[in-house]
Amino acid sequence: MPELPEVETTLRGIAPHINHRTIAEVALRETRLRRPVCADLPDILRGETLGEARRRAKYLLLPCATGFLLMHLGMSGSLRIILPADDKRLPEKHDHVDIVFTDGTILRYRDPRRFGLMEWYAGAEEFCPPLQKLGSEPLSADFHAAYLHDKLAARRCAIKIALMNAHIVVGVGNIYANEALFRAGIHPQRRAESLSKKECQKLVKSVQTVLQQAIEAGGSSLRDFVHSDGSPGYFQQQYAVYARTGEPCLQCATPIAHATIGQRSSFYCPHCQPHTESL
């Protein structure tokens, strides 16, 4: 599933081509996504001018004067920009929605598994149910050691589970949680409440570094993720622990271990991430 770096990479790829553009028409070829796409969406969006597209957690928001289109890429969704001069403008089997702008540019939504989301919300974002009660953005000034330490207090779950909890911090999925915990030297099964303020400071920095590096690398190319131009992401070439079970740790050569935490695969170095309580 696309995580924050993949969604941010997608946003940066599509925004220059759609911001402040006027929608000429919307082609709905398949409405059966995670939840059915509103059949009136073409009528709602026709003639609307988009504002500044942005990301909140793993959602993409396309704001208009009367509301906004909320999108989630699900397991296999992607957004492509089709320019007027492009040769391959005809849709293929899994190209479900086209948003066509007056200059001929097309924002095309592709989703082989159809687990994505595309919903119109009239009014302000703060009243949108999927966006309510979300935690801090990990790359924002709101995500800092004191905030994280306070959120982890009295949480007896594994720190990896807490780090992936969108009510605490958004957008840190399985891949990047594994990588951030390794860089912070924290065992993924440590009780969240056991982390000291110093450890929280180190973890915040590790989360932000991992996410920034992943964005710079264009995200990861697991399963079906590609950029808005169809090219893959390359952060998987920088994995220190993820999916490296049995391979030597890049820091100490200890074999990388695997565990299932919260029904998700977890990877860690037993030497660099000792299972101790707060120091």
PDB file of C-alpha atoms in Angstrom:
ATOM      1  CA  MET A   1       0.000   0.000   0.000  1.00  0.00           C
ATOM      2  CA  PRO A   2       1.349   3.464  -0.827  1.00  0.00           C
ATOM      3  CA  GLU A   3       2.619   5.180   2.313  1.00  0.00           C
ATOM      4  CA  LEU A   4       3.292   8.849   3.010  1.00  0.00           C
ATOM      5  CA  PRO A   5       6.391   9.172   0.767  1.00  0.00           C
ATOM      6  CA  GLU A   6       4.571   7.591  -2.169  1.00  0.00           C
ATOM      7  CA  VAL A   7       1.545   9.856  -1.713  1.00  0.00           C
ATOM      8  CA  GLU A   8       3.777  12.918  -1.324  1.00  0.00           C
ATOM      9  CA  THR A   9       5.708  11.917  -4.448  1.00  0.00           C
ATOM     10  CA  THR A  10       2.423  11.565  -6.328  1.00  0.00           C
ATOM     11  CA  LEU A  11       1.284  14.983  -5.113  1.00  0.00           C
ATOM     12  CA  ARG A  12       4.493  16.657  -6.241  1.00  0.00           C
ATOM     13  CA  GLY A  13       4.158  14.984  -9.619  1.00  0.00           C
ATOM     14  CA  ILE A  14       0.567  16.004 -10.351  1.00  0.00           C
ATOM     15  CA  ALA A  15       0.278  19.404  -8.634  1.00  0.00           C
ATOM     16  CA  PRO A  16       2.116  21.512 -11.263  1.00  0.00           C
ATOM     17  CA  HIS A  17      -0.225  20.167 -13.940  1.00  0.00           C
ATOM     18  CA  ILE A  18      -3.568  20.569 -12.143  1.00  0.00           C
ATOM     19  CA  ASN A  19      -3.311  23.445  -9.662  1.00  0.00           C
ATOM     20  CA  HIS A  20      -5.554  26.361 -10.662  1.00  0.00           C
ATOM     21  CA  ARG A  21      -6.761  24.498 -13.762  1.00  0.00           C
ATOM     22  CA  THR A  22     -10.442  24.342 -14.744  1.00  0.00           C
ATOM     23  CA  ILE A  23     -12.143  20.972 -15.180  1.00  0.00           C
ATOM     24  CA  ALA A  24     -13.831  20.429 -18.543  1.00  0.00           C
ATOM     25  CA  GLU A  25     -15.253  16.971 -17.889  1.00  0.00           C
ATOM     26  CA  VAL A  26     -14.918  13.801 -15.823  1.00  0.00           C
ATOM     27  CA  ALA A  27     -15.063  10.319 -17.340  1.00  0.00           C
ATOM     28  CA  LEU A  28     -16.218   7.583 -14.947  1.00  0.00           C
ATOM     29  CA  ARG A  29     -15.540   4.163 -16.440  1.00  0.00           C
ATOM     30  CA  GLU A  30     -15.675   2.222 -13.166  1.00  0.00           C
ATOM     31  CA  THR A  31     -17.363   3.446  -9.983  1.00  0.00           C
ATOM     32  CA  ARG A  32     -16.886   0.302  -7.852  1.00  0.00           C
ATOM     33  CA  LEU A  33     -13.958   1.326  -5.676  1.00  0.00           C
ATOM     34  CA  ARG A  34     -13.643   0.802  -1.887  1.00  0.00           C
ATOM     35  CA  ARG A  35     -16.847   2.795  -1.723  1.00  0.00           C
ATOM     36  CA  PRO A  36     -18.861   3.607  -4.855  1.00  0.00           C
ATOM     37  CA  VAL A  37     -17.840   6.797  -6.632  1.00  0.00           C
ATOM     38  CA  CYS A  38     -20.706   9.286  -6.721  1.00  0.00           C
ATOM     39  CA  ALA A  39     -22.442   9.013 -10.086  1.00  0.00           C
ATOM     40  CA  ASP A  40     -22.973  12.786 -10.035  1.00  0.00           C
ATOM     41  CA  LEU A  41     -19.244  13.518  -9.798  1.00  0.00           C
ATOM     42  CA  PRO A  42     -18.947  14.622 -13.459  1.00  0.00           C
ATOM     43  CA  ASP A  43     -21.757  17.149 -12.959  1.00  0.00           C
ATOM     44  CA  ILE A  44     -20.293  18.336  -9.648  1.00  0.00           C
ATOM     45  CA  LEU A  45     -16.769  18.906 -10.981  1.00  0.00           C
ATOM     46  CA  ARG A  46     -17.536  20.205 -14.458  1.00  0.00           C
ATOM     47  CA  GLY A  47     -16.515  23.868 -14.626  1.00  0.00           C
ATOM     48  CA  GLU A  48     -14.823  23.851 -11.202  1.00  0.00           C
ATOM     49  CA  THR A  49     -11.352  25.364 -10.863  1.00  0.00           C
ATOM     50  CA  LEU A  50      -8.966  23.547  -8.563  1.00  0.00           C
ATOM     51  CA  GLY A  51      -7.052  25.320  -5.844  1.00  0.00           C
ATOM     52  CA  GLU A  52      -3.765  24.004  -4.419  1.00  0.00           C
ATOM     53  CA  ALA A  53      -3.740  20.200  -4.265  1.00  0.00           C
ATOM     54  CA  ARG A  54      -2.335  18.940  -0.984  1.00  0.00           C
ATOM     55  CA  ARG A  55      -1.781  15.855   1.138  1.00  0.00           C
ATOM     56  CA  ARG A  56      -3.173  15.011   4.589  1.00  0.00           C
ATOM     57  CA  ALA A  57      -1.847  11.734   5.965  1.00  0.00           C
ATOM     58  CA  LYS A  58      -2.199   9.271   3.065  1.00  0.00           C
ATOM     59  CA  TYR A  59      -5.065  11.220   1.478  1.00  0.00           C
ATOM     60  CA  LEU A  60      -4.859  13.593  -1.465  1.00  0.00           C
ATOM     61  CA  LEU A  61      -7.150  16.619  -1.392  1.00  0.00           C
ATOM     62  CA  LEU A  62      -8.191  18.485  -4.525  1.00  0.00           C
ATOM     63  CA  PRO A  63      -9.980  21.635  -3.308  1.00  0.00           C
ATOM     64  CA  CYS A  64     -12.558  23.579  -5.299  1.00  0.00           C
ATOM     65  CA  ALA A  65     -14.706  26.595  -4.463  1.00  0.00           C
ATOM     66  CA  THR A  66     -17.650  24.521  -3.197  1.00  0.00           C
ATOM     67  CA  GLY A  67     -15.848  21.573  -1.599  1.00  0.00           C
ATOM     68  CA  PHE A  68     -13.039  19.146  -2.265  1.00  0.00           C
ATOM     69  CA  LEU A  69     -12.321  15.773  -3.809  1.00  0.00           C
ATOM     70  CA  LEU A  70     -10.772  13.332  -1.330  1.00  0.00           C
ATOM     71  CA  MET A  71      -8.644  10.553  -2.801  1.00  0.00           C
ATOM     72  CA  HIS A  72      -6.856   7.538  -1.337  1.00  0.00           C
ATOM     73  CA  LEU A  73      -4.740   5.257  -3.521  1.00  0.00           C
ATOM     74  CA  GLY A  74      -5.603   2.086  -1.605  1.00  0.00           C
ATOM     75  CA  MET A  75      -3.475  -0.988  -2.330  1.00  0.00           C
ATOM     76  CA  SER A  76      -2.712  -0.467  -5.999  1.00  0.00           C
ATOM     77  CA  GLY A  77      -4.025   2.931  -7.059  1.00  0.00           C
ATOM     78  CA  SER A  78      -1.974   5.509  -8.930  1.00  0.00           C
ATOM     79  CA  LEU A  79      -2.519   8.869 -10.571  1.00  0.00           C
ATOM     80  CA  ARG A  80      -0.984   9.676 -13.938  1.00  0.00           C
ATOM     81  CA  ILE A  81      -0.696  12.942 -15.807  1.00  0.00           C
ATOM     82  CA  ILE A  82      -1.554  12.628 -19.495  1.00  0.00           C
ATOM     83  CA  LEU A  83      -0.458  15.725 -21.406  1.00  0.00           C
ATOM     84  CA  PRO A  84      -2.135  16.907 -24.630  1.00  0.00           C
ATOM     85  CA  ALA A  85       0.926  15.943 -26.682  1.00  0.00           C
ATOM     86  CA  ASP A  86       1.184  12.415 -25.239  1.00  0.00           C
ATOM     87  CA  ASP A  87       0.656   9.620 -27.741  1.00  0.00           C
ATOM     88  CA  LYS A  88      -0.952   7.131 -25.337  1.00  0.00           C
ATOM     89  CA  ARG A  89      -4.074   9.006 -24.284  1.00  0.00           C
ATOM     90  CA  LEU A  90      -6.576   6.166 -24.653  1.00  0.00           C
ATOM     91  CA  PRO A  91      -7.493   4.499 -21.328  1.00  0.00           C
ATOM     92  CA  GLU A  92      -6.534   0.921 -20.560  1.00  0.00           C
ATOM     93  CA  LYS A  93      -8.412  -1.773 -18.629  1.00  0.00           C
ATOM     94  CA  HIS A  94      -7.766  -0.508 -15.096  1.00  0.00           C
ATOM     95  CA  ASP A  95      -7.921   3.227 -15.865  1.00  0.00           C
ATOM     96  CA  HIS A  96     -11.169   3.959 -14.040  1.00  0.00           C
ATOM     97  CA  VAL A  97     -11.465   7.759 -13.854  1.00  0.00           C
ATOM     98  CA  ASP A  98     -10.258  10.650 -16.017  1.00  0.00           C
ATOM     99  CA  ILE A  99     -10.414  14.260 -14.854  1.00  0.00           C
ATOM    100  CA  VAL A 100     -10.002  16.284 -18.041  1.00  0.00           C
ATOM    101  CA  PHE A 101      -8.954  19.931 -17.857  1.00  0.00           C
ATOM    102  CA  THR A 102      -9.754  22.662 -20.340  1.00  0.00           C
ATOM    103  CA  ASP A 103      -6.148  22.721 -21.605  1.00  0.00           C
ATOM    104  CA  GLY A 104      -6.400  19.033 -22.568  1.00  0.00           C
ATOM    105  CA  THR A 105      -4.406  17.667 -19.606  1.00  0.00           C
ATOM    106  CA  ILE A 106      -5.843  14.513 -18.059  1.00  0.00           C
ATOM    107  CA  LEU A 107      -5.484  13.360 -14.455  1.00  0.00           C
ATOM    108  CA  ARG A 108      -6.020   9.606 -14.771  1.00  0.00           C
ATOM    109  CA  TYR A 109      -6.786   7.287 -11.866  1.00  0.00           C
ATOM    110  CA  ARG A 110      -5.659   3.680 -12.300  1.00  0.00           C
ATOM    111  CA  ASP A 111      -6.447   0.963  -9.756  1.00  0.00           C
ATOM    112  CA  PRO A 112      -6.275  -2.758 -10.657  1.00  0.00           C
ATOM    113  CA  ARG A 113      -7.542  -3.898  -7.240  1.00  0.00           C
ATOM    114  CA  ARG A 114     -10.095  -1.101  -6.816  1.00  0.00           C
ATOM    115  CA  PHE A 115      -9.337  -0.569  -3.102  1.00  0.00           C
ATOM    116  CA  GLY A 116      -8.883   3.166  -3.586  1.00  0.00           C
ATOM    117  CA  LEU A 117     -11.223   5.966  -2.600  1.00  0.00           C
ATOM    118  CA  MET A 118     -12.582   8.971  -4.481  1.00  0.00           C
ATOM    119  CA  GLU A 119     -15.234  10.999  -2.659  1.00  0.00           C
ATOM    120  CA  TRP A 120     -16.634  14.510  -2.945  1.00  0.00           C
ATOM    121  CA  TYR A 121     -17.190  16.524   0.227  1.00  0.00           C
ATOM    122  CA  ALA A 122     -19.043  19.810   0.191  1.00  0.00           C
ATOM    123  CA  GLY A 123     -17.912  22.381   2.711  1.00  0.00           C
ATOM    124  CA  ALA A 124     -14.852  22.671   4.941  1.00  0.00           C
ATOM    125  CA  GLU A 125     -12.229  19.981   5.512  1.00  0.00           C
ATOM    126  CA  GLU A 126     -12.610  19.981   9.299  1.00  0.00           C
ATOM    127  CA  PHE A 127     -16.062  18.423   8.907  1.00  0.00           C
ATOM    128  CA  CYS A 128     -14.816  15.565   6.704  1.00  0.00           C
ATOM    129  CA  PRO A 129     -15.095  12.304   8.735  1.00  0.00           C
ATOM    130  CA  PRO A 130     -11.960  10.579   7.352  1.00  0.00           C
ATOM    131  CA  LEU A 131      -9.831  13.603   8.282  1.00  0.00           C
ATOM    132  CA  GLN A 132     -11.129  14.037  11.813  1.00  0.00           C
ATOM    133  CA  LYS A 133      -9.047  12.844  14.777  1.00  0.00           C
ATOM    134  CA  LEU A 134      -5.893  12.365  12.700  1.00  0.00           C
ATOM    135  CA  GLY A 135      -2.589  12.805  14.504  1.00  0.00           C
ATOM    136  CA  SER A 136       0.301  15.097  13.652  1.00  0.00           C
ATOM    137  CA  GLU A 137       2.005  15.182  10.282  1.00  0.00           C
ATOM    138  CA  PRO A 138       5.426  13.601  10.866  1.00  0.00           C
ATOM    139  CA  LEU A 139       7.261  16.221   8.807  1.00  0.00           C
ATOM    140  CA  SER A 140       5.599  19.157  10.529  1.00  0.00           C
ATOM    141  CA  ALA A 141       6.737  21.210  13.507  1.00  0.00           C
ATOM    142  CA  ASP A 142       3.861  19.692  15.517  1.00  0.00           C
ATOM    143  CA  PHE A 143       5.619  16.316  15.611  1.00  0.00           C
ATOM    144  CA  HIS A 144       8.321  16.641  18.253  1.00  0.00           C
ATOM    145  CA  ALA A 145       9.722  14.682  21.191  1.00  0.00           C
ATOM    146  CA  ALA A 146       7.447  16.181  23.860  1.00  0.00           C
ATOM    147  CA  TYR A 147       4.355  15.519  21.740  1.00  0.00           C
ATOM    148  CA  LEU A 148       5.345  11.913  21.050  1.00  0.00           C
ATOM    149  CA  HIS A 149       6.319  11.204  24.658  1.00  0.00           C
ATOM    150  CA  ASP A 150       2.947  12.531  25.832  1.00  0.00           C
ATOM    151  CA  LYS A 151       1.043  10.444  23.269  1.00  0.00           C
ATOM    152  CA  LEU A 152       2.911   7.285  24.228  1.00  0.00           C
ATOM    153  CA  ALA A 153       2.288   7.648  27.965  1.00  0.00           C
ATOM    154  CA  ALA A 154       0.132   4.802  29.295  1.00  0.00           C
ATOM    155  CA  ARG A 155       0.244   2.946  25.966  1.00  0.00           C
ATOM    156  CA  ARG A 156       1.278  -0.624  26.711  1.00  0.00           C
ATOM    157  CA  CYS A 157       1.284  -1.741  23.072  1.00  0.00           C
ATOM    158  CA  ALA A 158       4.475  -2.304  21.078  1.00  0.00           C
ATOM    159  CA  ILE A 159       6.111   0.918  19.932  1.00  0.00           C
ATOM    160  CA  LYS A 160       5.844  -0.210  16.297  1.00  0.00           C
ATOM    161  CA  ILE A 161       2.075  -0.455  16.644  1.00  0.00           C
ATOM    162  CA  ALA A 162       1.917   2.992  18.255  1.00  0.00           C
ATOM    163  CA  LEU A 163       4.104   4.484  15.535  1.00  0.00           C
ATOM    164  CA  MET A 164       1.681   3.209  12.891  1.00  0.00           C
ATOM    165  CA  ASN A 165      -1.360   4.580  14.754  1.00  0.00           C
ATOM    166  CA  ALA A 166      -2.762   7.451  12.677  1.00  0.00           C
ATOM    167  CA  HIS A 167      -4.303   8.996  15.808  1.00  0.00           C
ATOM    168  CA  ILE A 168      -0.742   9.613  17.045  1.00  0.00           C
ATOM    169  CA  VAL A 169       1.187  10.367  13.869  1.00  0.00           C
ATOM    170  CA  VAL A 170      -0.077   9.960  10.314  1.00  0.00           C
ATOM    171  CA  GLY A 171       1.418   8.266   7.305  1.00  0.00           C
ATOM    172  CA  VAL A 172       4.077   6.076   8.959  1.00  0.00           C
ATOM    173  CA  GLY A 173       3.278   2.675   7.487  1.00  0.00           C
ATOM    174  CA  ASN A 174       4.973  -0.662   7.958  1.00  0.00           C
ATOM    175  CA  ILE A 175       8.038  -0.129   5.786  1.00  0.00           C
ATOM    176  CA  TYR A 176       9.060   3.203   7.259  1.00  0.00           C
ATOM    177  CA  ALA A 177       8.213   2.234  10.840  1.00  0.00           C
ATOM    178  CA  ASN A 178      10.681  -0.649  10.551  1.00  0.00           C
ATOM    179  CA  GLU A 179      13.365   1.590   9.098  1.00  0.00           C
ATOM    180  CA  ALA A 180      12.858   4.426  11.591  1.00  0.00           C
ATOM    181  CA  LEU A 181      12.988   2.136  14.617  1.00  0.00           C
ATOM    182  CA  PHE A 182      16.225   0.620  13.358  1.00  0.00           C
ATOM    183  CA  ARG A 183      17.834   4.029  12.936  1.00  0.00           C
ATOM    184  CA  ALA A 184      16.668   5.020  16.412  1.00  0.00           C
ATOM    185  CA  GLY A 185      18.057   1.793  17.919  1.00  0.00           C
ATOM    186  CA  ILE A 186      14.668   0.874  19.405  1.00  0.00           C
ATOM    187  CA  HIS A 187      13.328  -2.685  19.390  1.00  0.00           C
ATOM    188  CA  PRO A 188       9.918  -2.791  17.634  1.00  0.00           C
ATOM    189  CA  GLN A 189       8.393  -4.825  20.489  1.00  0.00           C
ATOM    190  CA  ARG A 190       9.314  -2.331  23.221  1.00  0.00           C
ATOM    191  CA  ARG A 191       6.295  -1.097  25.177  1.00  0.00           C
ATOM    192  CA  ALA A 192       5.436   2.343  23.831  1.00  0.00           C
ATOM    193  CA  GLU A 193       5.071   3.771  27.330  1.00  0.00           C
ATOM    194  CA  SER A 194       8.624   2.712  28.219  1.00  0.00           C
ATOM    195  CA  LEU A 195      10.328   5.154  25.867  1.00  0.00           C
ATOM    196  CA  SER A 196      12.147   8.015  27.528  1.00  0.00           C
ATOM    197  CA  LYS A 197      11.962  11.601  26.277  1.00  0.00           C
ATOM    198  CA  LYS A 198      15.483  11.196  24.910  1.00  0.00           C
ATOM    199  CA  GLU A 199      14.444   8.092  22.979  1.00  0.00           C
ATOM    200  CA  CYS A 200      11.358   9.893  21.666  1.00  0.00           C
ATOM    201  CA  GLN A 201      13.582  12.698  20.415  1.00  0.00           C
ATOM    202  CA  LYS A 202      15.763  10.187  18.600  1.00  0.00           C
ATOM    203  CA  LEU A 203      12.734   8.403  17.147  1.00  0.00           C
ATOM    204  CA  VAL A 204      11.161  11.636  15.896  1.00  0.00           C
ATOM    205  CA  LYS A 205      14.396  12.516  14.112  1.00  0.00           C
ATOM    206  CA  SER A 206      14.658   9.004  12.641  1.00  0.00           C
ATOM    207  CA  VAL A 207      11.073   9.057  11.364  1.00  0.00           C
ATOM    208  CA  GLN A 208      11.606  12.424   9.705  1.00  0.00           C
ATOM    209  CA  THR A 209      14.948  11.414   8.173  1.00  0.00           C
ATOM    210  CA  VAL A 210      13.588   8.157   6.773  1.00  0.00           C
ATOM    211  CA  LEU A 211      10.526   9.838   5.283  1.00  0.00           C
ATOM    212  CA  GLN A 212      12.540  12.695   3.773  1.00  0.00           C
ATOM    213  CA  GLN A 213      15.003  10.281   2.195  1.00  0.00           C
ATOM    214  CA  ALA A 214      12.169   8.161   0.850  1.00  0.00           C
ATOM    215  CA  ILE A 215      10.518  11.206  -0.712  1.00  0.00           C
ATOM    216  CA  GLU A 216      13.822  12.216  -2.303  1.00  0.00           C
ATOM    217  CA  ALA A 217      14.162   8.679  -3.696  1.00  0.00           C
ATOM    218  CA  GLY A 218      10.616   8.796  -5.050  1.00  0.00           C
ATOM    219  CA  GLY A 219       9.127   6.321  -2.597  1.00  0.00           C
ATOM    220  CA  SER A 220       9.242   2.533  -2.813  1.00  0.00           C
ATOM    221  CA  SER A 221       8.208   0.352  -5.726  1.00  0.00           C
ATOM    222  CA  LEU A 222       6.446  -2.452  -3.893  1.00  0.00           C
ATOM    223  CA  ARG A 223       3.576  -4.026  -5.791  1.00  0.00           C
ATOM    224  CA  ASP A 224       2.034  -1.463  -8.132  1.00  0.00           C
ATOM    225  CA  PHE A 225       3.349   1.911  -6.980  1.00  0.00           C
ATOM    226  CA  VAL A 226       4.684   4.230  -9.668  1.00  0.00           C
ATOM    227  CA  HIS A 227       5.123   7.979  -9.962  1.00  0.00           C
ATOM    228  CA  SER A 228       2.658  10.188 -11.795  1.00  0.00           C
ATOM    229  CA  ASP A 229       4.796   9.746 -14.916  1.00  0.00           C
ATOM    230  CA  GLY A 230       4.812   5.949 -14.603  1.00  0.00           C
ATOM    231  CA  SER A 231       8.396   5.640 -13.300  1.00  0.00           C
ATOM    232  CA  PRO A 232       9.197   3.575 -10.172  1.00  0.00           C
ATOM    233  CA  GLY A 233      10.446   4.686  -6.786  1.00  0.00           C
ATOM    234  CA  TYR A 234      13.855   3.619  -5.535  1.00  0.00           C
ATOM    235  CA  PHE A 235      13.866   3.842  -1.726  1.00  0.00           C
ATOM    236  CA  GLN A 236      13.692   0.035  -1.468  1.00  0.00           C
ATOM    237  CA  GLN A 237      17.353   0.045  -2.512  1.00  0.00           C
ATOM    238  CA  GLN A 238      18.134   1.825   0.785  1.00  0.00           C
ATOM    239  CA  TYR A 239      16.332  -0.556   3.162  1.00  0.00           C
ATOM    240  CA  ALA A 240      18.429  -1.308   6.229  1.00  0.00           C
ATOM    241  CA  VAL A 241      16.133  -3.965   7.735  1.00  0.00           C
ATOM    242  CA  TYR A 242      12.840  -4.247   5.846  1.00  0.00           C
ATOM    243  CA  ALA A 243      12.473  -7.649   4.118  1.00  0.00           C
ATOM    244  CA  ARG A 244      16.132  -8.496   4.894  1.00  0.00           C
ATOM    245  CA  THR A 245      15.555 -11.452   7.234  1.00  0.00           C
ATOM    246  CA  GLY A 246      18.777 -13.395   7.771  1.00  0.00           C
ATOM    247  CA  GLU A 247      20.924 -10.881   5.910  1.00  0.00           C
ATOM    248  CA  PRO A 248      23.750  -9.144   7.811  1.00  0.00           C
ATOM    249  CA  CYS A 249      22.992  -5.869   9.548  1.00  0.00           C
ATOM    250  CA  LEU A 250      24.595  -3.002   7.675  1.00  0.00           C
ATOM    251  CA  GLN A 251      26.008  -1.683  10.978  1.00  0.00           C
ATOM    252  CA  CYS A 252      27.154  -4.761  12.902  1.00  0.00           C
ATOM    253  CA  ALA A 253      26.700  -7.789  10.575  1.00  0.00           C
ATOM    254  CA  THR A 254      24.270  -9.516  12.968  1.00  0.00           C
ATOM    255  CA  PRO A 255      21.586 -11.371  10.970  1.00  0.00           C
ATOM    256  CA  ILE A 256      18.370  -9.369  10.651  1.00  0.00           C
ATOM    257  CA  ALA A 257      15.529 -10.945  12.626  1.00  0.00           C
ATOM    258  CA  HIS A 258      11.827 -11.190  11.802  1.00  0.00           C
ATOM    259  CA  ALA A 259       8.770 -11.023  14.052  1.00  0.00           C
ATOM    260  CA  THR A 260       5.049 -10.578  13.558  1.00  0.00           C
ATOM    261  CA  ILE A 261       3.766  -7.569  15.491  1.00  0.00           C
ATOM    262  CA  GLY A 262       0.139  -6.565  15.182  1.00  0.00           C
ATOM    263  CA  GLN A 263      -0.256  -9.009  12.274  1.00  0.00           C
ATOM    264  CA  ARG A 264       2.436  -7.149  10.309  1.00  0.00           C
ATOM    265  CA  SER A 265       5.924  -8.355   9.431  1.00  0.00           C
ATOM    266  CA  SER A 266       8.609  -6.607  11.450  1.00  0.00           C
ATOM    267  CA  PHE A 267      12.348  -6.610  10.862  1.00  0.00           C
ATOM    268  CA  TYR A 268      15.086  -5.568  13.271  1.00  0.00           C
ATOM    269  CA  CYS A 269      18.693  -6.111  14.336  1.00  0.00           C
ATOM    270  CA  PRO A 270      18.884  -7.927  17.701  1.00  0.00           C
ATOM    271  CA  HIS A 271      22.218  -6.233  18.445  1.00  0.00           C
ATOM    272  CA  CYS A 272      21.505  -2.651  17.330  1.00  0.00           C
ATOM    273  CA  GLN A 273      17.938  -2.725  18.693  1.00  0.00           C
ATOM    274  CA  PRO A 274      18.181  -4.473  22.075  1.00  0.00           C
ATOM    275  CA  HIS A 275      14.905  -5.312  23.806  1.00  0.00           C
ATOM    276  CA  THR A 276      15.435  -3.123  26.885  1.00  0.00           C
ATOM    277  CA  GLU A 277      13.284  -0.608  28.652  1.00  0.00           C
ATOM    278  CA  SER A 278      14.021   3.118  28.645  1.00  0.00           C
ATOM    279  CA  LEU A 279      17.608   4.057  29.472  1.00  0.00           C
TER     280      LEU A 279
END
